[in-house]
Amino acid sequence: YAIGIFTFVHFIHKDRRLRCPVNVEGHFLTKPVDELFRKHELLTVPFMMGVNNDEAGWMLKNVSAHQNLISYFCLNWQYAFIKSLIIAEYIGNGADRVKNRDGFSEVTADILFNIPVIKTANAHREAGAPVYLYEYQHSLKMVQKRRPSFVGSDHTDEIFTVIFYKIITLEPCFVEEEELSRTMMSYWGNFARTGSPNGHNLVHWPKYEADEKYLAIDLKTQVTAQHLKKERFVFLTQTVPEKLKQHDKNAERSEL
C-alpha cells in the first residue's frame, strides 16, 4: 500500500519533492516506484490484490484526521483551486451533512488505498503478470456491532474471513458467514498453491486484463464486475494532474 500511495502522489505532483519519499535502497527498490511501473520492471509472478468498499470507515469518528491525511498525501494545498476541485467532486457544496461524511471517507479511501491498488494492478498487468483483483463488500456481524451503522466493509475486514474468524474469536459463528469464510479460504488457498484463485465449486474469478474485470465479494454472492472506481480513478490520475499542469502554465505566464 505504501508504495502505491507514494506512486499516486508522485504521479500528481511529480515535479515537486515529496515530504517523505520512498527510500530507493538498491535492493527491494532499485528505482523510484513510478519508474519501475512505467518501464514494467516488475516480477511477473501471479498477483492478487484488492480493496474493501469502505476502506476509510475507521476514520469517520475524526473528520479532522481525514483533512490532515488528505492534505498530507494528496497535494500541496497552496493550490486552493485544486483543493476546491476535489471537494466539489466528492462533497459538493457542503450542505448535506451525510454527503460530507461519506465524501470525506471516500476521498481518503481513494487516496490511501483504492487508487494506489488500481495503479499497482494496472502496472503488474501491463508488465505481463496474471493479476486477480477483488472488492470485498461484507462486514462480519461481530464487527458491525462495534462501529456506526453507516460504515461498510472497512480496512482489513476481509482478513477475518480469509483466516476463518471462528478460530480466533469467541463470537458466535453465523452460517452464512461461515460459508463465506470457507469460500474466501478456498480462493486464497488455490491462489497460494497454483497462482490462480479458481477451483471446484467456486464462482469463476476472471483475470484483471484490459477489460478491467474483477470479483465483487459479498456475503451471499461473488460476481464479476468491471472498471473498479473508474470515474474516481480518471478524476484523480488524469483530471487533477491536468488542472495542476494548466495552473502552473498560467502562473508562469503571469510572472512573465
Rosetta silent file (secondary structure, phi, psi, omega in degrees, C-alpha in Angstrom):
SEQUENCE: YAIGIFTFVHFIHKDRRLRCPVNVEGHFLTKPVDELFRKHELLTVPFMMGVNNDEAGWMLKNVSAHQNLISYFCLNWQYAFIKSLIIAEYIGNGADRVKNRDGFSEVTADILFNIPVIKTANAHREAGAPVYLYEYQHSLKMVQKRRPSFVGSDHTDEIFTVIFYKIITLEPCFVEEEELSRTMMSYWGNFARTGSPNGHNLVHWPKYEADEKYLAIDLKTQVTAQHLKKERFVFLTQTVPEKLKQHDKNAERSEL
SCORE:     score description
SCORE:     0.000 S_00000001
   1 L     0.000  -44.906 -177.052    0.000    0.000    0.000 S_00000001
   2 H   -59.428  -41.613  179.259    2.742    2.480    0.951 S_00000001
   3 H   -60.889  -43.972  179.678    4.437    2.043   -2.424 S_00000001
   4 H   -64.021  -40.148  179.632    1.157    2.678   -4.186 S_00000001
   5 H   -58.678  -50.277 -176.438    0.427    5.768   -2.105 S_00000001
   6 H   -70.780  -29.733  174.088    3.698    7.440   -2.949 S_00000001
   7 H   -63.707  -43.602  179.504    3.374    6.442   -6.576 S_00000001
   8 H   -62.182  -46.435 -179.592   -0.036    8.130   -6.684 S_00000001
   9 H   -62.001  -44.633 -177.750    1.272   11.297   -5.037 S_00000001
  10 H   -65.130  -34.081  179.353    4.295   11.436   -7.319 S_00000001
  11 H   -60.789  -42.036 -179.147    2.071   10.967  -10.359 S_00000001
  12 H   -77.500  -38.069 -165.866    0.110   14.094   -9.495 S_00000001
  13 L  -122.787   41.751 -164.564    2.936   16.120   -8.078 S_00000001
  14 L   -71.126  -17.554 -179.847    5.923   14.667   -9.898 S_00000001
  15 L   -95.189    9.990  178.996    7.905   17.842  -10.344 S_00000001
  16 L  -127.069  149.724 -177.128    7.956   18.583   -6.611 S_00000001
  17 L   -74.418  134.082  176.181    9.753   16.858   -3.773 S_00000001
  18 L   -74.336  155.968 -179.134    7.650   14.659   -1.525 S_00000001
  19 L   -70.391  -33.479  179.192    7.765   15.266    2.181 S_00000001
  20 L  -142.751   78.599 -174.604    8.811   11.682    2.942 S_00000001
  21 L   -66.784  152.394  174.547    9.889    9.906   -0.275 S_00000001
  22 L   -63.271  139.622 -178.209   10.201    6.145   -0.512 S_00000001
  23 L   -81.578  116.051  174.834   13.796    5.077    0.042 S_00000001
  24 L   -88.212   96.893 -171.639   15.389    3.651   -3.108 S_00000001
  25 L   -99.759   -1.377  174.304   17.987    1.499   -1.394 S_00000001
  26 L    91.140   -4.082 -179.095   19.058   -0.641   -4.369 S_00000001
  27 L  -117.160  -72.499  176.840   17.755   -3.969   -3.100 S_00000001
  28 L   -72.243  -47.739  175.232   13.995   -4.004   -2.569 S_00000001
  29 L  -112.752  112.946 -178.981   13.536   -0.786   -4.521 S_00000001
  30 L   -91.584  -19.400  179.585   16.119   -0.350   -7.242 S_00000001
  31 L  -148.717  167.146  174.358   14.466    2.712   -8.785 S_00000001
  32 L   -55.441  145.406 -173.678   11.619    5.108   -7.959 S_00000001
  33 H   -59.127  -42.661 -178.106    8.310    3.262   -7.971 S_00000001
  34 H   -63.736  -31.300  177.573    6.756    5.288  -10.768 S_00000001
  35 H   -71.647  -41.375  176.564    9.773    4.490  -12.962 S_00000001
  36 H   -60.549  -42.684  178.511    9.535    0.770  -12.192 S_00000001
  37 H   -64.578  -47.133 -175.893    5.850    0.873  -13.071 S_00000001
  38 H   -63.367  -38.705 -177.819    6.397    2.896  -16.241 S_00000001
  39 H   -90.681   -0.548  179.312    9.192    0.637  -17.508 S_00000001
  40 L    59.385   36.468  178.928    7.398   -2.546  -16.407 S_00000001
  41 L   -91.642   70.728 -174.927   10.430   -3.643  -14.403 S_00000001
  42 L  -132.981  153.782  173.590    8.415   -5.903  -12.130 S_00000001
  43 L   -68.583  128.787 -177.069    8.372   -9.585  -11.272 S_00000001
  44 L   -93.692   51.077  175.382    5.730  -11.169  -13.483 S_00000001
  45 L   -90.349  158.344  177.240    4.505  -13.598  -10.861 S_00000001
  46 L   -55.623  141.292 -170.312    0.766  -14.117  -10.223 S_00000001
  47 E  -134.585  123.074  175.643   -0.591  -11.178   -8.258 S_00000001
  48 E  -117.181  131.548  178.569   -3.736  -10.958   -6.098 S_00000001
  49 E  -157.447  162.720  179.134   -4.834   -7.670   -4.588 S_00000001
  50 E  -177.614 -174.518 -177.968   -7.946   -5.746   -3.736 S_00000001
  51 E  -137.479  168.139  171.284   -9.828   -3.322   -1.534 S_00000001
  52 E  -102.932  163.625 -170.860  -12.868   -3.195    0.700 S_00000001
  53 L   -83.657    2.193  175.302  -15.828   -0.992   -0.119 S_00000001
  54 L  -147.750   62.743 -170.442  -15.355    1.367    2.853 S_00000001
  55 L   -61.955  -25.754 -177.596  -11.604    1.469    3.388 S_00000001
  56 L  -108.568   19.292  179.687  -11.594    4.635    5.495 S_00000001
  57 H   -58.855  -31.698 -178.252  -14.601    3.866    7.674 S_00000001
  58 H   -65.628  -15.121 -177.953  -12.333    3.573   10.710 S_00000001
  59 H   -98.335   -1.098 -171.896  -11.543    7.282   10.428 S_00000001
  60 L   -65.542  -18.197  179.130  -15.102    8.584   10.387 S_00000001
  61 L   -73.241  -15.973 -174.844  -15.044    9.490   14.072 S_00000001
  62 L  -133.259   91.561 -178.507  -12.447   12.143   13.387 S_00000001
  63 H   -61.871  -36.162 -179.306  -13.128   14.408   10.400 S_00000001
  64 H   -62.972  -30.861  177.297  -10.008   16.467   11.133 S_00000001
  65 H   -65.654  -38.929  174.959   -7.931   13.325   10.673 S_00000001
  66 H   -58.669  -49.379 -177.334   -9.390   12.969    7.176 S_00000001
  67 H   -61.761  -40.555  179.612   -8.495   16.550    6.361 S_00000001
  68 H   -65.361  -41.721  179.774   -4.962   16.150    7.682 S_00000001
  69 H   -67.383  -41.505  177.980   -4.387   12.963    5.700 S_00000001
  70 H   -60.711  -44.627  179.400   -5.784   14.461    2.524 S_00000001
  71 H   -62.494  -38.552 -175.349   -3.541   17.478    2.976 S_00000001
  72 H   -74.456  -44.728 -171.779   -0.516   15.290    3.658 S_00000001
  73 H   -93.528  -25.240 -169.246   -0.867   12.691    0.952 S_00000001
  74 L   -87.793  -64.557 -173.274   -2.722   14.364   -1.880 S_00000001
  75 L  -149.289  166.950  168.496   -1.337   17.741   -2.843 S_00000001
  76 L   -76.346  111.852 -169.580    0.404   20.848   -1.664 S_00000001
  77 L   -73.294    6.999  171.954   -2.668   22.733   -0.512 S_00000001
  78 L   -64.750  -20.583  175.346   -1.254   26.095   -1.544 S_00000001
  79 L   -86.965   81.754 -173.593   -3.142   25.326   -4.757 S_00000001
  80 H   -60.585  -31.417 -177.600   -6.518   26.228   -3.300 S_00000001
  81 H   -69.656  -28.896  176.520   -8.331   25.673   -6.571 S_00000001
  82 H   -71.222  -41.699  175.489   -7.230   22.017   -6.610 S_00000001
  83 H   -58.100  -44.089  179.879   -8.498   21.586   -3.082 S_00000001
  84 H   -64.655  -36.553  179.162  -11.789   23.114   -4.177 S_00000001
  85 H   -62.089  -45.066 -178.959  -11.892   20.825   -7.210 S_00000001
  86 H   -68.977  -42.045  178.121  -11.556   17.709   -5.072 S_00000001
  87 H   -61.673  -42.386  179.234  -14.063   18.928   -2.503 S_00000001
  88 H   -63.308  -38.011 -179.337  -16.564   19.693   -5.270 S_00000001
  89 H   -66.030  -43.884 -172.580  -16.058   16.235   -6.769 S_00000001
  90 H   -97.303  -26.058 -171.447  -16.548   14.293   -3.547 S_00000001
  91 L  -120.371  -35.886 -177.271  -18.656   16.535   -1.327 S_00000001
  92 L    89.448 -140.820 -174.813  -20.397   19.212   -3.357 S_00000001
  93 L   -86.548   -1.721  176.698  -21.496   22.441   -1.705 S_00000001
  94 L    84.593    3.645 -176.518  -21.288   21.091    1.837 S_00000001
  95 L   -78.117  -24.421 -176.933  -24.978   21.499    2.597 S_00000001
  96 L   -99.041  110.382 -175.037  -25.634   17.780    3.029 S_00000001
  97 H   -65.291  -36.439  178.328  -24.004   16.509    6.235 S_00000001
  98 H   -66.337  -42.366  177.842  -24.331   12.860    5.230 S_00000001
  99 H   -64.914  -35.747  175.753  -22.689   13.594    1.879 S_00000001
 100 H   -60.683  -48.712  179.857  -19.932   15.471    3.706 S_00000001
 101 H   -59.474  -51.110 -177.369  -19.290   12.468    5.928 S_00000001
 102 H   -68.010  -34.730  179.513  -19.331    9.954    3.111 S_00000001
 103 H   -66.350  -44.042  176.827  -17.302   12.204    0.833 S_00000001
 104 H   -60.018  -41.706 -179.999  -14.506   12.647    3.353 S_00000001
 105 H   -65.034  -43.643 -176.822  -14.418    8.890    3.843 S_00000001
 106 H   -66.960  -44.768 -177.526  -14.393    8.133    0.132 S_00000001
 107 H   -66.889  -36.067  176.920  -11.677   10.590   -0.854 S_00000001
 108 H   -65.359  -44.051  178.463   -9.454    9.381    1.991 S_00000001
 109 H   -62.951  -40.499 -179.749  -10.016    5.766    0.974 S_00000001
 110 H   -64.408  -43.984 -177.165   -9.309    6.594   -2.669 S_00000001
 111 H   -70.333  -42.725 -174.995   -6.060    8.408   -1.902 S_00000001
 112 H   -81.900  -32.962 -170.649   -4.731    5.919    0.637 S_00000001
 113 H  -129.509  -58.641 -167.414   -5.947    2.625   -0.788 S_00000001
 114 H   -62.126  -52.583 -177.349   -8.232    2.408   -3.816 S_00000001
 115 H   -67.956  -43.118  174.904   -6.312    4.391   -6.433 S_00000001
 116 H   -57.803  -39.903  179.639   -2.880    3.051   -5.398 S_00000001
 117 H   -64.515  -44.077 -179.857   -4.216   -0.516   -5.590 S_00000001
 118 H   -65.697  -42.282  177.581   -5.670    0.037   -9.067 S_00000001
 119 H   -60.493  -40.998  179.882   -2.475    1.721  -10.291 S_00000001
 120 H   -67.906  -41.778  176.941   -0.442   -1.199   -8.952 S_00000001
 121 H   -60.971  -43.464  178.459   -2.785   -3.752  -10.539 S_00000001
 122 H   -60.474  -43.958 -177.500   -2.512   -1.907  -13.863 S_00000001
 123 H   -63.526  -44.218  179.908    1.273   -1.851  -13.681 S_00000001
 124 H   -69.075  -38.056  176.096    1.602   -5.574  -12.981 S_00000001
 125 H   -61.281  -46.990 -178.029   -0.945   -6.426  -15.663 S_00000001
 126 H   -67.705  -23.188  176.298    0.902   -4.309  -18.217 S_00000001
 127 L   -79.719   -9.022  177.285    4.173   -5.978  -17.209 S_00000001
 128 L   104.274    6.942  179.881    2.645   -9.334  -18.161 S_00000001
 129 L   -84.638  143.935  171.496    1.739  -10.743  -14.760 S_00000001
 130 L   -72.398  122.152 -175.192   -1.560  -12.563  -14.190 S_00000001
 131 E  -117.612  137.523  175.750   -3.492  -10.263  -11.851 S_00000001
 132 E  -123.688  116.967 -174.991   -6.608  -11.039   -9.803 S_00000001
 133 E  -110.962  143.100  178.812   -8.388   -8.004   -8.366 S_00000001
 134 E  -137.108  158.261  164.369  -11.237   -8.005   -5.825 S_00000001
 135 E  -125.899  118.520  179.673  -13.540   -5.693   -3.915 S_00000001
 136 E   -90.933  135.832 -167.169  -14.738   -7.167   -0.633 S_00000001
 137 L  -127.720    7.061 -175.862  -18.143   -5.897    0.464 S_00000001
 138 L  -115.714  139.419  171.928  -19.257   -7.628    3.684 S_00000001
 139 L  -107.343  126.674  178.914  -18.774   -6.694    7.329 S_00000001
 140 L   -63.650  148.010 -178.108  -18.971   -9.552    9.802 S_00000001
 141 H   -58.924  -31.441 -177.586  -21.657   -9.212   12.434 S_00000001
 142 H   -67.083  -25.434  177.918  -19.039   -9.284   15.175 S_00000001
 143 H   -98.360  -24.685  179.210  -17.526   -6.023   13.896 S_00000001
 144 H   -59.904  -37.801 -176.090  -20.751   -4.374   12.754 S_00000001
 145 L   -75.849   -6.952  179.978  -21.956   -4.038   16.326 S_00000001
 146 L  -105.772    6.811 -177.463  -18.780   -2.182   17.301 S_00000001
 147 L  -139.901  164.107  178.895  -18.994    0.517   14.648 S_00000001
 148 L   -58.879  150.198 -175.364  -21.524    3.041   13.306 S_00000001
 149 L   -64.885  -22.207 -176.816  -24.261    1.559   11.133 S_00000001
 150 L   -85.861   -3.487  178.369  -23.191    3.625    8.108 S_00000001
 151 L   -83.833  129.435 -179.972  -19.701    2.077    7.948 S_00000001
 152 L   -87.625 -138.353  178.083  -19.421   -0.615    5.300 S_00000001
 153 L   -80.404  110.194 -171.058  -16.637   -3.138    4.835 S_00000001
 154 L   -87.320  174.600 -179.185  -13.721   -1.399    6.492 S_00000001
 155 L   -55.735  129.293  178.556   -9.964   -1.732    6.043 S_00000001
 156 L    74.406    2.995 -179.552   -8.744   -5.332    6.687 S_00000001
 157 H   -57.235  -34.114 -177.370  -12.298   -6.703    7.218 S_00000001
 158 H   -66.004  -22.381 -178.031  -11.673   -9.390    4.610 S_00000001
 159 H   -62.387  -35.623  179.101   -8.804  -10.807    6.659 S_00000001
 160 H   -60.139  -37.658 -179.519  -11.245  -12.156    9.232 S_00000001
 161 H   -80.517  -28.290  177.960  -12.955  -14.271    6.595 S_00000001
 162 H   -67.436  -38.733 -177.263   -9.723  -15.415    4.977 S_00000001
 163 L   -97.633    8.461  175.916   -8.400  -16.825    8.266 S_00000001
 164 L    62.986   89.920 -170.333  -11.837  -18.066    9.413 S_00000001
 165 H   -61.709  -15.985 -179.113  -12.789  -15.880   12.343 S_00000001
 166 H   -61.125  -28.730 -175.905  -14.402  -18.786   14.222 S_00000001
 167 H   -91.096   -5.419 -178.782  -10.984  -19.947   15.351 S_00000001
 168 L  -119.722    6.068 -178.604   -9.747  -16.549   16.593 S_00000001
 169 L  -147.360  155.468  176.722  -12.772  -15.232   18.440 S_00000001
 170 L   -91.033    4.273  179.311  -15.387  -16.395   20.923 S_00000001
 171 L   -66.698  150.482  176.643  -18.083  -14.637   18.916 S_00000001
 172 L   -63.272  146.137 -178.767  -20.918  -16.812   17.532 S_00000001
 173 L  -102.869  115.312 -179.794  -20.359  -18.040   14.004 S_00000001
 174 L   -82.824  142.854 -172.094  -23.280  -17.400   11.670 S_00000001
 175 H   -56.450  -48.559 -177.749  -23.926  -19.998    8.989 S_00000001
 176 H   -63.827  -37.269  179.191  -23.795  -17.618    6.026 S_00000001
 177 H   -72.380  -32.214  175.425  -20.598  -16.017    7.278 S_00000001
 178 H   -65.171  -39.990  177.102  -19.044  -19.412    7.837 S_00000001
 179 H   -64.272  -42.189  177.123  -19.836  -20.280    4.222 S_00000001
 180 H   -61.120  -42.117  179.466  -18.304  -17.015    3.059 S_00000001
 181 H   -61.104  -41.459  178.879  -15.205  -17.748    5.113 S_00000001
 182 H   -65.609  -38.301  177.123  -14.839  -21.171    3.511 S_00000001
 183 H   -63.102  -46.348  179.744  -15.222  -19.586    0.071 S_00000001
 184 H   -61.876  -43.885  179.330  -12.572  -16.979    0.835 S_00000001
 185 H   -62.811  -35.072  178.163  -10.184  -19.608    2.194 S_00000001
 186 H   -66.221  -46.599  178.141  -10.690  -21.662   -0.954 S_00000001
 187 H   -59.220  -50.541 -176.589   -9.886  -18.722   -3.229 S_00000001
 188 H   -67.074  -39.307  178.451   -6.822  -17.711   -1.242 S_00000001
 189 H   -65.026  -43.920  177.499   -5.641  -21.307   -0.794 S_00000001
 190 H   -59.981  -42.462 -179.233   -5.972  -22.057   -4.511 S_00000001
 191 H   -63.472  -42.168 -179.617   -4.023  -18.924   -5.347 S_00000001
 192 H   -63.732  -36.150 -176.624   -1.232  -19.852   -2.934 S_00000001
 193 H   -82.094  -38.075 -168.580   -0.978  -23.362   -4.395 S_00000001
 194 H  -121.879  -13.753 -174.540   -1.459  -22.717   -8.111 S_00000001
 195 L    88.896    0.609  175.785   -1.244  -18.997   -8.853 S_00000001
 196 L  -134.243  136.322  179.119   -4.970  -18.873   -9.645 S_00000001
 197 L   -76.205  -10.679 -172.785   -7.809  -18.480   -7.107 S_00000001
 198 L   -75.760  149.138 -179.886  -10.177  -20.555   -9.227 S_00000001
 199 L  -172.406 -174.191 -175.802  -11.231  -24.047   -8.302 S_00000001
 200 L   -61.930  134.999  175.684  -14.071  -26.549   -7.885 S_00000001
 201 L    63.482   25.285  176.563  -17.461  -25.157   -6.793 S_00000001
 202 L  -117.408  144.192  172.690  -16.278  -21.560   -6.857 S_00000001
 203 L   -61.151  134.588 -176.980  -17.628  -18.670   -8.912 S_00000001
 204 L   -61.723  131.375  177.817  -15.107  -18.012  -11.664 S_00000001
 205 L  -104.820  107.728 -176.467  -12.700  -15.191  -10.811 S_00000001
 206 L   -73.720  153.847  172.141  -11.524  -13.578  -14.076 S_00000001
 207 L   -67.208  148.989  175.228   -8.059  -12.196  -14.579 S_00000001
 208 L   -84.217  103.427 -176.396   -7.780   -8.444  -14.396 S_00000001
 209 L  -122.949 -155.662 -176.505   -6.960   -7.611  -18.004 S_00000001
 210 L   -60.152  -27.674  178.797   -7.715   -4.796  -20.462 S_00000001
 211 L   -80.131   -4.132  174.425  -11.445   -5.187  -19.764 S_00000001
 212 L    58.136   41.056  176.632  -10.700   -4.477  -16.062 S_00000001
 213 E   -80.527  143.509  177.183  -12.795   -7.332  -14.706 S_00000001
 214 E  -144.878  174.011 -179.614  -12.604   -8.091  -11.006 S_00000001
 215 E  -105.788  123.034  173.646  -14.510  -10.132   -8.418 S_00000001
 216 E   -92.161  120.257 -172.469  -17.020   -8.391   -6.144 S_00000001
 217 E  -112.104  114.304  177.984  -17.271  -10.491   -2.979 S_00000001
 218 L  -121.640 -177.963 -175.011  -20.328  -10.140   -0.744 S_00000001
 219 L   -59.035  -48.727 -174.446  -21.943  -12.333    1.900 S_00000001
 220 L  -105.229  -14.831 -174.876  -24.133  -14.388   -0.407 S_00000001
 221 L  -135.679  149.798  167.968  -22.738  -13.685   -3.844 S_00000001
 222 E  -127.518  119.758 -174.366  -19.475  -13.400   -5.729 S_00000001
 223 E  -132.615  150.307  175.264  -19.961  -11.716   -9.088 S_00000001
 224 E   -75.685  132.365  175.766  -17.784  -10.434  -11.909 S_00000001
 225 E  -130.302  174.139 -177.960  -17.711   -6.658  -12.161 S_00000001
 226 E  -136.223  153.958  169.786  -15.740   -4.178  -14.269 S_00000001
 227 L    57.485   60.314  179.190  -13.878   -0.880  -14.001 S_00000001
 228 L   -58.040  123.307  176.216  -13.420   -0.587  -10.245 S_00000001
 229 L    53.484   35.309 -171.726  -13.647    3.088   -9.191 S_00000001
 230 H   -59.532  -48.336 -176.694  -13.184    4.110  -12.831 S_00000001
 231 H   -64.262  -42.490  178.052  -14.617    7.628  -12.626 S_00000001
 232 H   -67.096  -36.555  178.852  -12.678    8.465   -9.473 S_00000001
 233 H   -61.903  -46.813  178.670   -9.546    6.939  -10.970 S_00000001
 234 H   -62.451  -42.724 -178.685   -9.809    9.147  -14.052 S_00000001
 235 H   -61.227  -48.428 -173.704  -10.530   12.188  -11.919 S_00000001
 236 H   -79.775  -27.254 -176.650   -7.583   11.726   -9.557 S_00000001
 237 H  -103.772  -11.620  178.755   -4.992   10.463  -12.039 S_00000001
 238 H  -123.217  -55.466 -176.121   -5.926   12.496  -15.115 S_00000001
 239 H   -62.791  -50.627 -177.840   -8.203   15.446  -14.359 S_00000001
 240 H   -62.490  -48.096  177.291   -6.379   16.686  -11.267 S_00000001
 241 H   -60.107  -37.301  178.824   -2.863   16.457  -12.794 S_00000001
 242 H   -65.057  -41.531  178.151   -4.092   18.227  -15.950 S_00000001
 243 H   -64.350  -39.915  179.178   -5.614   21.024  -13.888 S_00000001
 244 H   -65.146  -42.151  178.547   -2.412   21.349  -11.885 S_00000001
 245 H   -62.338  -43.563  179.107   -0.330   21.498  -15.049 S_00000001
 246 H   -64.844  -38.238  177.727   -2.576   24.184  -16.515 S_00000001
 247 H   -61.497  -42.884  179.928   -2.390   26.153  -13.283 S_00000001
 248 H   -63.374  -40.150  178.926    1.409   26.083  -13.411 S_00000001
 249 H   -63.839  -43.752  179.778    1.406   27.321  -17.006 S_00000001
 250 H   -64.840  -36.760  179.418   -0.918   30.176  -16.151 S_00000001
 251 H   -65.917  -39.229  179.045    1.230   31.092  -13.151 S_00000001
 252 H   -64.890  -40.417  178.887    4.335   31.194  -15.367 S_00000001
 253 H   -64.104  -40.369 -179.313    2.597   33.490  -17.855 S_00000001
 254 H   -63.724  -38.322  179.504    1.519   35.798  -15.041 S_00000001
 255 H   -66.278  -35.181  178.790    5.099   36.020  -13.766 S_00000001
 256 L   -70.946    0.000    0.000    6.303   36.942  -17.250 S_00000001
